Amino acid sequence: PFGDITKPQVKKYIPDEFDVLCAGFPCQAFSIAGKRGGFDDTRGTLFFDVAEIIKQHKPKAIFLEKVKGLTTHDNGKTLKVILNTLKELGYKVFTEIVNAKDFGVPQNRERIYIVGFNEKHYGKNIAFQFPKKNAKETFINKFLEKDYWIFNIRASSEILSFQKRRWKASNY
């Protein structure tokens, strides 16, 4: 769905049946860069709205993504609540911390992925493996135009020179 899934007018746009639910919920409540309020932070409770959608629509599979900090938040208790909720809803769940750089993306971005399969649809003996990482590193310059770096270095240098002149003029 699009918009705020806590609002009834948005929930009405969710189709009755769908095979896969892909969701993420705000990271600030769990991230080491945030205040780590967890479920005490209203942004952290959005998982329960996702769980309500799962409960009501029972998709065949779910795919959730969150910051790695979720694994250590409240000594792992928060993740345990999420996993137990999904299990109570009838899903066999698998988790893995994945770094985007290990899959050809020029960014160091660690995330926990939670993949779940509806046991009523697939049975209890579900075999799932996360993809193995690709050892080949990828760098951003592979995707940028040849003259990009030259332009940015020149532009950055000009901006810095301008700032220095401005600071000097204001006796900063």
Coordinates of C-alpha atoms in Angstrom, one line a residue:
P1 CA 0.0 0.0 0.0
F2 CA 1.0 3.6 -0.3
G3 CA 0.7 6.1 2.5
D4 CA 0.3 5.6 6.2
I5 CA -0.7 2.0 6.9
T6 CA -2.1 2.9 10.3
K7 CA -4.9 4.9 8.6
P8 CA -8.1 3.0 7.7
Q9 CA -8.5 4.9 4.4
V10 CA -5.1 3.5 3.3
K11 CA -5.8 0.0 4.5
K12 CA -8.8 -0.2 2.2
Y13 CA -6.4 -0.1 -0.8
I14 CA -4.7 -3.3 0.3
P15 CA -5.9 -6.1 -1.9
D16 CA -7.7 -9.0 -0.3
E17 CA -5.2 -11.6 -1.7
F18 CA -1.6 -11.3 -2.6
D19 CA 1.3 -13.7 -2.5
V20 CA 4.2 -11.8 -1.0
L21 CA 4.2 -8.9 1.5
C22 CA 7.4 -6.8 1.4
A23 CA 7.8 -4.3 4.2
G24 CA 10.1 -2.2 6.1
F25 CA 9.3 0.0 9.1
P26 CA 11.1 3.1 10.4
C27 CA 14.7 2.4 11.6
Q28 CA 15.2 5.3 14.0
A29 CA 13.6 3.3 16.8
F30 CA 16.2 0.5 16.5
S31 CA 19.2 2.1 14.8
I32 CA 22.4 2.7 16.8
A33 CA 22.4 6.1 15.1
G34 CA 19.0 6.9 16.7
K35 CA 17.6 7.1 20.3
R36 CA 16.8 3.3 20.2
G37 CA 13.4 3.8 21.7
G38 CA 12.2 0.5 20.2
F39 CA 8.5 -0.2 20.8
D40 CA 8.3 2.8 23.1
D41 CA 8.9 5.0 20.0
T42 CA 5.7 5.2 17.9
R43 CA 7.8 4.6 14.8
G44 CA 8.9 1.3 16.3
T45 CA 5.3 0.1 16.7
L46 CA 4.7 0.2 13.0
F47 CA 5.8 -3.5 12.9
F48 CA 2.5 -4.4 14.7
D49 CA 0.6 -2.7 11.9
V50 CA 2.5 -4.9 9.4
A51 CA 1.7 -7.9 11.5
E52 CA -2.0 -7.0 11.5
I53 CA -1.9 -6.9 7.7
I54 CA -0.2 -10.3 7.7
K55 CA -2.8 -11.7 10.1
Q56 CA -5.7 -10.4 8.0
H57 CA -4.4 -11.3 4.5
K58 CA -2.2 -14.3 5.2
P59 CA 0.2 -13.9 2.2
K60 CA 2.2 -17.0 1.1
A61 CA 5.5 -15.3 2.0
I62 CA 6.8 -12.2 3.8
F63 CA 10.0 -10.3 3.3
L64 CA 11.0 -7.7 5.9
E65 CA 14.1 -5.5 6.0
K66 CA 15.5 -3.5 8.9
V67 CA 18.7 -2.0 10.2
K68 CA 21.2 -4.4 11.8
G69 CA 20.7 -2.6 15.1
L70 CA 17.4 -4.4 15.5
T71 CA 19.4 -7.6 16.3
T72 CA 21.0 -6.0 19.4
H73 CA 18.2 -3.7 20.5
D74 CA 17.2 -4.4 24.1
N75 CA 19.7 -7.3 24.2
G76 CA 17.9 -9.0 21.3
K77 CA 14.5 -9.0 23.0
T78 CA 12.9 -6.8 20.3
L79 CA 13.9 -9.1 17.5
K80 CA 12.6 -12.0 19.5
V81 CA 9.2 -10.3 19.9
I82 CA 9.1 -9.8 16.1
L83 CA 10.1 -13.3 15.3
N84 CA 7.7 -14.8 17.8
T85 CA 4.8 -12.7 16.5
L86 CA 5.5 -14.0 13.0
K87 CA 5.7 -17.6 14.2
E88 CA 2.4 -17.1 16.1
L89 CA 0.9 -15.9 12.8
G90 CA 1.9 -19.2 11.2
Y91 CA 5.1 -18.4 9.5
K92 CA 8.4 -20.2 9.4
V93 CA 11.0 -17.4 9.6
F94 CA 14.6 -17.1 8.5
T95 CA 16.9 -14.2 9.3
E96 CA 20.2 -13.1 8.0
I97 CA 22.4 -10.0 8.2
V98 CA 23.3 -9.1 4.7
N99 CA 25.7 -6.4 3.5
A100 CA 24.8 -4.8 0.2
K101 CA 28.5 -4.5 -0.7
D102 CA 28.7 -8.4 -0.8
F103 CA 26.2 -8.4 -3.7
G104 CA 27.7 -6.0 -6.1
V105 CA 26.3 -2.8 -4.7
P106 CA 28.9 0.0 -4.1
Q107 CA 27.7 0.7 -0.6
N108 CA 28.5 -0.7 2.9
R109 CA 24.9 -1.2 4.1
E110 CA 24.2 -3.9 6.6
R111 CA 20.6 -4.9 7.1
I112 CA 18.7 -7.8 8.7
Y113 CA 16.4 -9.5 6.4
I114 CA 13.5 -11.6 7.7
V115 CA 11.9 -14.0 5.3
G116 CA 8.9 -16.0 6.3
F117 CA 6.8 -18.7 4.6
N118 CA 3.2 -19.4 5.5
E119 CA 3.2 -22.9 6.9
K120 CA -0.4 -23.6 6.0
H121 CA 0.5 -23.1 2.3
Y122 CA 4.1 -24.6 2.3
G123 CA 4.0 -27.0 5.2
K124 CA 6.3 -27.1 8.2
N125 CA 9.4 -28.5 6.5
I126 CA 10.5 -25.4 4.6
A127 CA 14.0 -25.3 3.3
F128 CA 15.3 -21.8 2.6
Q129 CA 18.8 -20.4 2.2
F130 CA 19.8 -16.8 1.8
P131 CA 22.0 -16.2 -1.3
K132 CA 25.7 -16.6 -0.7
K133 CA 27.7 -13.4 -0.9
N134 CA 29.5 -12.4 -4.1
A135 CA 33.1 -11.9 -3.1
K136 CA 33.7 -9.4 -6.0
E137 CA 33.8 -5.8 -4.8
T138 CA 32.2 -3.1 -6.7
F139 CA 33.1 0.6 -6.6
I140 CA 31.0 3.6 -7.3
N141 CA 33.3 4.9 -10.1
K142 CA 32.2 1.9 -12.2
F143 CA 28.8 3.5 -12.5
L144 CA 29.8 7.2 -12.8
E145 CA 30.6 9.0 -16.0
K146 CA 34.3 9.4 -16.7
D147 CA 34.4 13.2 -16.2
Y148 CA 32.2 13.0 -13.0
W149 CA 35.2 12.9 -10.6
I150 CA 37.0 15.7 -12.4
F151 CA 33.9 17.9 -12.3
N152 CA 33.2 17.2 -8.6
I153 CA 36.8 17.8 -7.5
R154 CA 36.9 21.1 -9.4
A155 CA 33.5 22.1 -8.1
S156 CA 34.4 21.2 -4.5
S157 CA 37.6 23.1 -4.8
E158 CA 35.8 26.2 -6.0
I159 CA 33.2 26.0 -3.2
L160 CA 36.0 25.6 -0.6
S161 CA 37.9 28.6 -2.0
F162 CA 34.7 30.7 -1.9
Q163 CA 34.0 29.6 1.8
K164 CA 37.6 30.5 2.8
R165 CA 37.3 33.9 1.2
R166 CA 33.9 34.4 3.0
W167 CA 35.3 33.4 6.4
K168 CA 38.3 35.6 5.9
A169 CA 36.1 38.6 5.0
S170 CA 33.9 38.0 8.1
N171 CA 37.0 37.5 10.4
Y172 CA 35.7 34.1 11.3

